[in-house]
XYZ file of C-alpha atoms in Angstrom:
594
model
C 16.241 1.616 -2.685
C 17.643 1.830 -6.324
C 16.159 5.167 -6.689
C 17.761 6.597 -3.603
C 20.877 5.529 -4.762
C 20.485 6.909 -8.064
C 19.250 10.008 -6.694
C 22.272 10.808 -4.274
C 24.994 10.311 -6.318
C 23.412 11.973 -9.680
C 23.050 15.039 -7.127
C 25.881 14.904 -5.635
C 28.145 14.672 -8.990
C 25.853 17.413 -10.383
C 26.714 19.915 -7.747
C 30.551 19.122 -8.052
C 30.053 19.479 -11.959
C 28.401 22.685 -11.902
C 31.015 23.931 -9.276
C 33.633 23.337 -11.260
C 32.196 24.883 -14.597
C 31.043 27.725 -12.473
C 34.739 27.999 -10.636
C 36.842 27.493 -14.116
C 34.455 30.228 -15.985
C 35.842 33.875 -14.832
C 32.811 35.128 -15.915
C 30.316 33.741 -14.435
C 32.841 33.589 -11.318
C 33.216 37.700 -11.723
C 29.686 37.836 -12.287
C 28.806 36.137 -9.171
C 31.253 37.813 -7.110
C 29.334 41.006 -8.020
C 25.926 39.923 -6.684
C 27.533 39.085 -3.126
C 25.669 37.188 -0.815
C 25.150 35.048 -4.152
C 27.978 32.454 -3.573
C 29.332 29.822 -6.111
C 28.173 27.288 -3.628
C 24.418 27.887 -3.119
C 23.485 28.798 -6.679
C 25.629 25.237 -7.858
C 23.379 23.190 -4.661
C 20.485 24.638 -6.101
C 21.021 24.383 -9.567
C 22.023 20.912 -9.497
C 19.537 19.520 -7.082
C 16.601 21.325 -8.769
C 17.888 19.721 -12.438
C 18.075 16.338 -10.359
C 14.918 15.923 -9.175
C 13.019 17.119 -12.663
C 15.072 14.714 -14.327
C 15.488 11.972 -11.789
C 11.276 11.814 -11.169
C 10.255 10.989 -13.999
C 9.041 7.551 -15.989
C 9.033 6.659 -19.710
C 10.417 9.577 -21.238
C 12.111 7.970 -24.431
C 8.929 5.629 -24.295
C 6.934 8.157 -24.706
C 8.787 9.533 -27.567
C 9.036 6.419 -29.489
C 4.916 6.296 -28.662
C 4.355 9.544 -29.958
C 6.919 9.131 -33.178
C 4.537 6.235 -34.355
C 1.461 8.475 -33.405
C -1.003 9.599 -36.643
C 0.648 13.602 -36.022
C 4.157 12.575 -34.728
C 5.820 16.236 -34.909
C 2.570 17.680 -33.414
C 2.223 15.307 -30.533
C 6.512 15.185 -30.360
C 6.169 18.830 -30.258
C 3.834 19.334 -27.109
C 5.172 16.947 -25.388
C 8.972 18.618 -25.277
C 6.927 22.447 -24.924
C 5.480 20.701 -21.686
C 9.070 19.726 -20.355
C 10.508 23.115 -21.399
C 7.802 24.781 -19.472
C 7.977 22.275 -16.437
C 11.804 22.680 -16.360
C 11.057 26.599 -16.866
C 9.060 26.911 -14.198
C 10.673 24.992 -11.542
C 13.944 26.995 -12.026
C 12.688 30.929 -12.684
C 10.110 30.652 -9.646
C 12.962 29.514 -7.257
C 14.704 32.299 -7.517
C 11.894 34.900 -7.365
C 13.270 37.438 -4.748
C 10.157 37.878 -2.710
C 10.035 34.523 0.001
C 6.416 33.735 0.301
C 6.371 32.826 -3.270
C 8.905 30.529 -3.086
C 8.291 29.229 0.101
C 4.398 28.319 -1.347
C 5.514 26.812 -4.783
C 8.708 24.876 -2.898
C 6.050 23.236 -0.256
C 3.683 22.825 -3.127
C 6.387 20.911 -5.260
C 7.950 19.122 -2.061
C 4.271 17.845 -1.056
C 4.187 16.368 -4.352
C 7.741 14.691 -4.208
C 6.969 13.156 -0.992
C 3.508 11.673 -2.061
C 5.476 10.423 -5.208
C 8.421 9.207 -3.649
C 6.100 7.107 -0.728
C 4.294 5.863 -3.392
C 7.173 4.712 -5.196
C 9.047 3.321 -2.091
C 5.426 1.379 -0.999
C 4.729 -0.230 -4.539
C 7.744 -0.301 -6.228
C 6.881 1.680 -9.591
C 5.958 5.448 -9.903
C 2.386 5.865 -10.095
C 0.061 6.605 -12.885
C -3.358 7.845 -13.379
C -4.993 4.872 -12.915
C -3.174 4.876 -9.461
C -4.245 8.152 -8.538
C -7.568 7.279 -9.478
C -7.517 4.226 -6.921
C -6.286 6.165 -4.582
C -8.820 8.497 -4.719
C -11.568 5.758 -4.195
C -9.733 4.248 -1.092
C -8.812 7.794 0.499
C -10.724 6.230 3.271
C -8.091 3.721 4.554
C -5.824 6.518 4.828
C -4.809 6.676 8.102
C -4.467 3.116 8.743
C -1.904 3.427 5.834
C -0.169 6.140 7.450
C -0.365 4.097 10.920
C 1.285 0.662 8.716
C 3.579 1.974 6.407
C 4.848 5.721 8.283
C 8.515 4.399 8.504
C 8.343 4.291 4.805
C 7.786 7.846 4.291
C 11.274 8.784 6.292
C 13.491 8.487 2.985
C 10.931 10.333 0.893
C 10.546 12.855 3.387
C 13.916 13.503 3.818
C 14.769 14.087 -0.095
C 11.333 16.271 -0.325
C 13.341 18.305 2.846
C 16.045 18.562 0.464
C 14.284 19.962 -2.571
C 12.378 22.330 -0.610
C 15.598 23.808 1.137
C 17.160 23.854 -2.881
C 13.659 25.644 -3.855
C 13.763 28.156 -0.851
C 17.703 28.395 -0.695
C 17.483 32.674 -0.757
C 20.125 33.606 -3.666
C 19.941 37.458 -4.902
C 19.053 38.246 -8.588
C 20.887 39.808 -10.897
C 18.272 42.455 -11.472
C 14.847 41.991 -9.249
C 11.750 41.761 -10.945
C 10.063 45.009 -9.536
C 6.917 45.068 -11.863
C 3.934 43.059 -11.174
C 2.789 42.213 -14.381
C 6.254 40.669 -14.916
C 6.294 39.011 -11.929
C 2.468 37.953 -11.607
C 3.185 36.087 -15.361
C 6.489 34.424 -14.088
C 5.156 33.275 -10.320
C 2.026 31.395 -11.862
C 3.904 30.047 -14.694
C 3.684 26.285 -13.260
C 0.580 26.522 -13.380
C 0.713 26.469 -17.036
C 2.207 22.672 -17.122
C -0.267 21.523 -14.733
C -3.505 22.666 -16.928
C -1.645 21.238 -19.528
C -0.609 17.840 -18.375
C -4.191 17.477 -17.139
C -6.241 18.882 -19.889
C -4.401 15.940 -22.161
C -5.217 13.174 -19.214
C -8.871 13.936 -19.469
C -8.469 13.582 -23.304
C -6.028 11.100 -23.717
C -6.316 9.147 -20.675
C -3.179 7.860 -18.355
C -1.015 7.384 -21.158
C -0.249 11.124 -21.470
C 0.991 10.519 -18.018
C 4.182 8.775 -19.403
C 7.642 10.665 -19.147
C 6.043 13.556 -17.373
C 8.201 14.966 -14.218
C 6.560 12.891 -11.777
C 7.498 14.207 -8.573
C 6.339 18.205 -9.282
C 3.963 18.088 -12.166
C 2.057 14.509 -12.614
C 0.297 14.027 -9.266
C -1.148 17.265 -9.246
C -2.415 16.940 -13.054
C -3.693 13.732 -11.841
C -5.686 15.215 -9.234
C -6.851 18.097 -11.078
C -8.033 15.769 -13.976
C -9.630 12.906 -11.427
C -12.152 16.273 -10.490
C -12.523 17.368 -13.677
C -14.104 13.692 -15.017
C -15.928 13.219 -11.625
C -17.732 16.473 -11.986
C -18.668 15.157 -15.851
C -19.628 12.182 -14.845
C -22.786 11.039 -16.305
C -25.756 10.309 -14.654
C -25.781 6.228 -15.198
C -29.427 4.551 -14.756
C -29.139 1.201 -13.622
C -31.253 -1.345 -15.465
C -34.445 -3.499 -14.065
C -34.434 -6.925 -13.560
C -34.598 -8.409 -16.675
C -36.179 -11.536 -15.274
C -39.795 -11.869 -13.861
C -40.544 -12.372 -9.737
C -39.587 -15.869 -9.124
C -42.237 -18.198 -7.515
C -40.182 -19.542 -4.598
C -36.837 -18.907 -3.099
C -34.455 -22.032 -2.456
C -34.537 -20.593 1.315
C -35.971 -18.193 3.495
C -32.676 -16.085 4.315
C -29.595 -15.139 2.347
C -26.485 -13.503 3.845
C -23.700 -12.510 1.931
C -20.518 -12.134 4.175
C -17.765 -10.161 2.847
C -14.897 -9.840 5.420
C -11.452 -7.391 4.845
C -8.532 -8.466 3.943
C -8.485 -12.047 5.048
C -6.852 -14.568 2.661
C -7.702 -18.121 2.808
C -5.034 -19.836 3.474
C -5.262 -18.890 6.904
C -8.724 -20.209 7.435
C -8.743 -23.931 7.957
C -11.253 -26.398 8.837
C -8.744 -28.941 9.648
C -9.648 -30.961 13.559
C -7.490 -28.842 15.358
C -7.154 -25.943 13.640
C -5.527 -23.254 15.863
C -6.506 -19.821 14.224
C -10.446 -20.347 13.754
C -10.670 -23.525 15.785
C -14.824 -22.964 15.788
C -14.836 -23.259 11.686
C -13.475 -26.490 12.093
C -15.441 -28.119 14.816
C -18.527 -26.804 12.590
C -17.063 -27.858 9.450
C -20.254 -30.881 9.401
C -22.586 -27.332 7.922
C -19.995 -26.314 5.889
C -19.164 -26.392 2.391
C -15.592 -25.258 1.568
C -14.585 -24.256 -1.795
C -10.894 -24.173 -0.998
C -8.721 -21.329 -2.611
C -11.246 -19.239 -4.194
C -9.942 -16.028 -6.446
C -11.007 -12.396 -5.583
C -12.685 -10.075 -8.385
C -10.056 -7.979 -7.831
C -7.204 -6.553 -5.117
C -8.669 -3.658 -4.238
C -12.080 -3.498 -1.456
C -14.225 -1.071 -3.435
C -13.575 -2.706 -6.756
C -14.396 -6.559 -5.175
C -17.239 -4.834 -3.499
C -18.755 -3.463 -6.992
C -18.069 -6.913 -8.679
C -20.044 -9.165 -6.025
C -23.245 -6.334 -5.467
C -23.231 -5.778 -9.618
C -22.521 -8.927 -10.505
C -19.563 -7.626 -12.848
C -18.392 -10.396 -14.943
C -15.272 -10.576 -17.270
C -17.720 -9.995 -20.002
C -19.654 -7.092 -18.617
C -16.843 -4.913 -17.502
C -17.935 -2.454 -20.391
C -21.315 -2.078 -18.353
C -20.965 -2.383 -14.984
C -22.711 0.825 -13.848
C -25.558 -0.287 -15.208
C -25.900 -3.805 -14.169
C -29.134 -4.251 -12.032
C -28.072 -4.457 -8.624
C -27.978 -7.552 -6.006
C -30.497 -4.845 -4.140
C -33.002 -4.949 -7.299
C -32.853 -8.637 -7.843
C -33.260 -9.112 -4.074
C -36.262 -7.002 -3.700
C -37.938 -8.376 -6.888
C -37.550 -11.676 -5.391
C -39.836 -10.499 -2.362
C -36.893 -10.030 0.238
C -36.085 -7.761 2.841
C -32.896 -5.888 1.816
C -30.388 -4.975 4.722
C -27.032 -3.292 4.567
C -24.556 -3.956 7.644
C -21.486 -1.789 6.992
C -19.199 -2.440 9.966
C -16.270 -0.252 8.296
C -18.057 3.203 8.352
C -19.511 5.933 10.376
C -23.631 6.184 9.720
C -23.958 8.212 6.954
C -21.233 7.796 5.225
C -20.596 4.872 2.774
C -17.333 3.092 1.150
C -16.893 0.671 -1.423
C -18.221 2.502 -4.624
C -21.734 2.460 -2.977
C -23.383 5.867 -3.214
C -27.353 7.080 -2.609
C -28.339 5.971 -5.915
C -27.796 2.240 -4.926
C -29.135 2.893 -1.351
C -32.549 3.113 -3.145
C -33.399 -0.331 -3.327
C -32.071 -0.979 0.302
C -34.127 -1.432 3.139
C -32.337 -1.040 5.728
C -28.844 0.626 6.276
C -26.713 -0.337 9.533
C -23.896 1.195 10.687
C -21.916 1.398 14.292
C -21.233 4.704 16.058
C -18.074 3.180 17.611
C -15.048 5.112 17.825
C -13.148 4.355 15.025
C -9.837 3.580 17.077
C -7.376 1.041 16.807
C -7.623 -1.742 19.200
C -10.707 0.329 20.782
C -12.898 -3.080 22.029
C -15.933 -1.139 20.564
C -13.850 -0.518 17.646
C -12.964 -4.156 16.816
C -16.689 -5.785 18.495
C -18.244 -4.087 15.276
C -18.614 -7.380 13.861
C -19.480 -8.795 16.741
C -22.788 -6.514 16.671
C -23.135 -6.988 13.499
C -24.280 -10.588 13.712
C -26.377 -9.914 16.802
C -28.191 -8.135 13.756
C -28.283 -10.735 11.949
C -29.537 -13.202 14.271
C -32.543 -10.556 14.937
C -33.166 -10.416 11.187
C -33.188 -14.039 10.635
C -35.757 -14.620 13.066
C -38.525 -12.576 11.700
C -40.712 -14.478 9.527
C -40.576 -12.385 6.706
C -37.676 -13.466 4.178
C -34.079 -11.587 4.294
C -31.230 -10.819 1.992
C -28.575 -9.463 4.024
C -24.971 -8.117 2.869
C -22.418 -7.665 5.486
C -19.410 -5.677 4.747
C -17.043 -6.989 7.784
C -14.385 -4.559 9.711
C -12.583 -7.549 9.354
C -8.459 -7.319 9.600
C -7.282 -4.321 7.444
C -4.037 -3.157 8.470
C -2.354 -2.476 10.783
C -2.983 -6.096 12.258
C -2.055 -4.824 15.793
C -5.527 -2.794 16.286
C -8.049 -5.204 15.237
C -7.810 -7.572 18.162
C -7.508 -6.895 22.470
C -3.590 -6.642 23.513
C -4.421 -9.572 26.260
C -5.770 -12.160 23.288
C -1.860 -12.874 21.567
C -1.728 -16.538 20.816
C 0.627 -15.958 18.387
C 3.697 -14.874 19.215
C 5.960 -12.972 18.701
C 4.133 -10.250 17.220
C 4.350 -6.710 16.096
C 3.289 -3.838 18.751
C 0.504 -1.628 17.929
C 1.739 1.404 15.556
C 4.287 -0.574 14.692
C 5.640 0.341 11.339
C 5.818 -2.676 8.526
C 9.122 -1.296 7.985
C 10.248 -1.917 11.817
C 9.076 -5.577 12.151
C 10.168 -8.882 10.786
C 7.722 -11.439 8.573
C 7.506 -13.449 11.538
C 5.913 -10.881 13.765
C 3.732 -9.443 11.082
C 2.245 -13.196 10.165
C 1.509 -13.544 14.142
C 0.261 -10.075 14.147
C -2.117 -11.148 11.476
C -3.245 -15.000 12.956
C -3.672 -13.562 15.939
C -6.380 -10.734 14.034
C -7.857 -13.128 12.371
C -8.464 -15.222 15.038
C -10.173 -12.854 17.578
C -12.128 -11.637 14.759
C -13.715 -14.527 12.629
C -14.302 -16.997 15.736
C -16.251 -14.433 17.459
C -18.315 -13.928 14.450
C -19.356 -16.886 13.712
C -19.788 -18.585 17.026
C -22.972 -16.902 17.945
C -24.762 -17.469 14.661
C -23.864 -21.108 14.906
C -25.076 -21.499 18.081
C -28.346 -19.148 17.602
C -30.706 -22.042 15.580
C -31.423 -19.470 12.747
C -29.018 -21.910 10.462
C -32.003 -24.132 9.959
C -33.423 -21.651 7.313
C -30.586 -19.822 6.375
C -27.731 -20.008 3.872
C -24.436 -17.701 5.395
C -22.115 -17.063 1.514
C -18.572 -15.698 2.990
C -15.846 -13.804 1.635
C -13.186 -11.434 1.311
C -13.059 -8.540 -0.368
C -9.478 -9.404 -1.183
C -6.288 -11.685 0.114
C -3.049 -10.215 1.560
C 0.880 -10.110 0.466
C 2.663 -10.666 3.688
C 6.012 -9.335 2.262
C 6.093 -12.902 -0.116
C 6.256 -10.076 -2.904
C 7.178 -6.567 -2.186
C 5.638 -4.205 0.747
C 2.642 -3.648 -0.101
C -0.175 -5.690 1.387
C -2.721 -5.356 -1.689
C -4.447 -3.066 -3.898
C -0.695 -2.241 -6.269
C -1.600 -2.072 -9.913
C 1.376 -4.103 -11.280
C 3.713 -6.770 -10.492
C 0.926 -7.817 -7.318
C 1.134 -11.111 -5.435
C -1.112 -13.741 -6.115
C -1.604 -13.724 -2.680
C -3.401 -10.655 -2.929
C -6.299 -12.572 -4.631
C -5.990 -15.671 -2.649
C -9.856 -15.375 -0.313
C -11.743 -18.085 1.859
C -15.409 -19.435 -0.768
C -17.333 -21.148 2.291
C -21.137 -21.658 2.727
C -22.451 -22.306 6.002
C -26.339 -23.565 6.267
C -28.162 -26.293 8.716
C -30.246 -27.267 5.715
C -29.463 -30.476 4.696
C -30.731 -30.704 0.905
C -29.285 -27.122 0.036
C -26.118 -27.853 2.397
C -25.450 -31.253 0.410
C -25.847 -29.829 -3.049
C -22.740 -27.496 -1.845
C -20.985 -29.944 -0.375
C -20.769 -31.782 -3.789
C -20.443 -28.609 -5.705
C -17.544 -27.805 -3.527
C -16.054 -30.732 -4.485
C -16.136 -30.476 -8.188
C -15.036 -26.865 -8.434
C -12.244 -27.239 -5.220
C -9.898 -24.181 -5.759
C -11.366 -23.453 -9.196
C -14.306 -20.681 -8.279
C -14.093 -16.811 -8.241
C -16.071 -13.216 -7.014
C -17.843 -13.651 -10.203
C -19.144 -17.235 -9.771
C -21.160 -15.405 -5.967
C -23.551 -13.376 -8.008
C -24.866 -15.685 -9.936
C -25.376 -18.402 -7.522
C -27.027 -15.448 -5.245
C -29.862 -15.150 -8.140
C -30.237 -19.030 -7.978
C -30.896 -19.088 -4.441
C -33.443 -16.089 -4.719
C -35.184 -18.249 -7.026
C -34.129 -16.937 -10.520
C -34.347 -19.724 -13.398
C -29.972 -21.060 -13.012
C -30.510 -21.227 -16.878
C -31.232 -17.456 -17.606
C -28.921 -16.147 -14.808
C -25.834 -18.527 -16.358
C -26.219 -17.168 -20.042
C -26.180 -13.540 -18.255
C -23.803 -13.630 -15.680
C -21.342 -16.598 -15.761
C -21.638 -20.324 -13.883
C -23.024 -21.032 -10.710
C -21.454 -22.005 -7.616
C -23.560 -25.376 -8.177
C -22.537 -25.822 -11.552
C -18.991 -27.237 -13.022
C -16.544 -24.703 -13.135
C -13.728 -23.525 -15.494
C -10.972 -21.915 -13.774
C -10.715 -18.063 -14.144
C -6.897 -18.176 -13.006
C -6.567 -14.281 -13.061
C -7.900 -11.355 -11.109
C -8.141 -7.899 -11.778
C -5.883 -4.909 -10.387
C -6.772 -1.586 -12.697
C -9.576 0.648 -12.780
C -12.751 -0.565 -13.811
C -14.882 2.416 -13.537
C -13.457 5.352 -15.342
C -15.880 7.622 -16.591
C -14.928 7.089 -20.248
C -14.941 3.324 -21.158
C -12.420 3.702 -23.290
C -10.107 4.788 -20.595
C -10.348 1.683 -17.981
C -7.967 -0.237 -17.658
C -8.668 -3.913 -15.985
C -4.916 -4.921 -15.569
C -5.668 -8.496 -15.346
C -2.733 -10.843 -13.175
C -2.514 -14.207 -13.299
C -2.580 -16.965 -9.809
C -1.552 -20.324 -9.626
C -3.732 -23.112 -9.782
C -2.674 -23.492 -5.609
C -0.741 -21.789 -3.327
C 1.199 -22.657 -0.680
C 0.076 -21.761 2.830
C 1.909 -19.969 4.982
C 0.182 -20.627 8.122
């Protein structure tokens, strides 16, 4: 809210300021008198506001003057770095009053477009974003509309200041003299256009630091977008590597299913006797090993997605892309490789996987369910995805299975029936964060979670296929139920531990390999990570612990050192010099707010 604050009253004491120096100058007053329809009052509204928001939208700009002064060509860099706020200032003020409408009307929706994206963002996360934002963004544009759906009553501030820029943009003054020749005007109505190339030719060269103490609002987002195509059209052409290890002899069982659910974090999940959100967990906790409070890779889905099928580790970051995949290691073993993607349409895929990876994947499954909230064919995704499962697990042949769960992504409301509230009270579907209290969006979320991972389970425990099976679940990530801010995960900085917080639980009816958990579970309680799943995924296929270990990192059945930190930047950028893995720390235990 500071900004909004900030915002009005600079504006509004601008406006007076200029009016005055306008009013008290009888030149300027004589010369706008001439012009007529020109009044003091409109040219001071737009003036002012225009000045405001350049100057108001913006992030670092004596940082980034101190960074470039101790730079190895400090008047150069100094130097480009003012011609691009001359030329962004420039810009915004000679197009808005071009005479002819359509111009301004295109560059003021332009600009205001950019403002509102800016000013949600900022209002969501709490910090203007960056590159690196823009670049998550991009990689999550498919959670979109559930975004929109969660968070729209946050856009009603942003949208009304964007309202008020474009009305400054578009306010119709008359010019001194009208520009009558096109090849003055053509020149003068593309000139932002000159920034923009600018601001993103040095992103793609310099990386998200250039970023810094640029005009947010008008110029960044748009340089951000224009240099996010630029580097995915370069990017290279990464071969992943082959299994460096040979076929193993035998697996330590005949079926392997990775379970990675959305957005569920583990404090909610308890295997307690009487445990009232997933009350079937707990009267099955006897084939269950729980490793408490486990971390997430990271607090973003795609990201955790990469780290568990990679098998990204803290020291591998560098080489990620071209890390053999769980896929390759699983077919080298001698299994049968399925894909259940409850999240997308068939055909389409999510979570940094693309056709390359789809290579060394058997099968691909995917619902055609109407991808509407609270839609029971919608939210039974799951559902059908373990009647897969259960088929799978049958055959003789062995399987490696990776689930990627629907699971409970926002908005709460829409991932369970209206008639199945346990919880109450609760928030009403399209409900708004910014309309309900914590109390209702916690219930919202139980009562999500409860539908959801109860029905799941419930028919694999009860189908007999445990006996020769070993079930690995997950989350992609945890959730901040307004403990820390509004924003449920997925913010670069200043991001709730709760974010990070997911279930670690292995499910299997065979007793040596279910034992060996158990005790591993309690040596590493609340001390194990994404990273530590990988590893212990290559053990089970039958790949020497040894080899994998010095590789990778420690086993799930192996004594583990605490990682204590997740990641929350971008892991992938093209250049490897750009990424940035924004590492945040999370206590040793958090408190549950069940």
């Amino acid at each position: 809210m500071n900004w909004i604050i900030t915002a009005g009253v600079i504006i509004a004491a601008a406006i007076i300021t200029l009016g005055v120096l306008f009013w008290k100058n009888q030149k300027i007053k004589a010369l706008l008198d001439s012009t007529g329809p020109l009044s003091l009052a409109k040219i001071s509204f737009k003036l002012a506001t225009l000045l405001c928001f350049v100057f108001i939208l913006q992030e670092g700009f004596l940082t980034q003057l101190d960074t470039l002064s101790r730079s190895e060509n400090p008047t150069r860099n100094i130097s480009v770095f003012l011609l691009i706020w001359c030329l962004t200032l420039a810009s915004t003020i000679l197009v808005s009053f071009i005479h002819i409408a359509l111009i301004r009307v295109f560059w003021g929706g332009f600009f205001a477009i950019s403002i509102l994206a800016y000013l949600t963002f900022l209002q969501i996360m709490g910090y203007p974003p960056s590159l690196g934002d823009a670049k998550i963004l991009w990689i999550e544009t498919g959670q979109a509309m559930a975004a929109f759906m969660f968070y729209w009553s946050e856009l009603i501030l942003p949208l009304i200041f964007s309202l008020l820029f474009f009305v400054a943009f578009v306010l119709p003054v008359r010019p001194i003299k009208p520009i009558k020749k096109y090849w003055i005007l053509l020149p003068v109505t593309t000139l932002p256009l000159l920034p923009l190339m600018m601001i993103a030719g040095m992103l793609a060269i310099k990386g998200g630091g250039a970023g810094v103490g640029i005009p947010g609002g008008m110029f960044a987002l748009s340089s951000y977008a224009a240099s996010i195509m630029y580097e995915t059209s370069k990017q290279p052409n990464i071969k992943r590597e082959a299994v460096p290890y040979p076929p193993p002899q035998e697996s330590m069982i005949k079926n392997i299913i990775l379970v990675v659910d959305e957005s569920i974090s583990s404090d909610f999940i308890s295997l307690s006797p009487g445990a009232t959100i997933t009350p079937i967990l707990a009267n099955n906790r006897d084939i269950i090993a729980d490793f408490g409070q486990a971390t997430s890779g990271h607090n973003c889905s795609s990201f955790s997605n990469a780290i568990l099928r990679w098998g990204i580790n803290p020291r591998s970051l560098l080489s990620a892309e071209k890390l053999p995949t769980i896929w390759q290691y699983a077919k080298a073993a001698g299994f049968k490789t399925t894909y259940i993607d409850a999240q997308k349409h068939p055909g389409t895929y999510g979570n940094l996987m693309d056709l390359r990876e789809t290579e060394a994947i058997d099968n691909i499954i995917q619902f055609n369910s109407p991808q509407i909230e609270r839609d029971i064919n919608y939210i039974s995704n799951d559902f059908e995805a373990i009647k897969t499962v259960i088929r799978l697990t049958s055959e003789t042949i062995p399987n490696f299975i990776y689930i990627n769960k629907l699971g409970v992504h926002f908005p709460y409301e829409g991932k369970y029936p209206e008639n199945f509230s346990e919880h109450k009270p609760h928030m009403s579907l399209f409900e708004p964060l910014g309309n309900s209290t914590r109390e209702q969006l916690i219930n919202s979320y139980k009562n999500a979670i409860s539908w959801n991972i109860d029905g799941f389970f419930k028919p694999l425990i009860n189908s007999g296929q445990l006996q020769n099976t070993v079930v690995i679940y997950t989350s992609d990530h945890g959730q901040n139920l307004l403990d820390q801010g509004t924003a449920t995960h997925c913010n670069r900085s200043n991001s709730s531990p709760y974010q990070a917080l997911v279930p670690l639980l292995i499910m299997t009816r065979d007793k040596i390999l279910l034992d060996t958990f158990k005790k591993a579970s309690i040596t590493n309680k609340n001390a194990v990570s994404h990273f530590n799943i990988f590893p212990t995924i290559l053990t089970l296929m039958g790949y020497p612990a040894g080899l994998v270990e010095k590789d990778y990192t420690k086993t799930l059945f192996s004594p583990i050192q605490r990682l204590g930190k997740f990641s929350t930047g971008n892991l992938l950028a093209p250049n490897i010099n750009k990424r940035n893995f924004g590492w945040e720390d999370i206590p040793n235990e958090l408190e549950s707010r069940m």
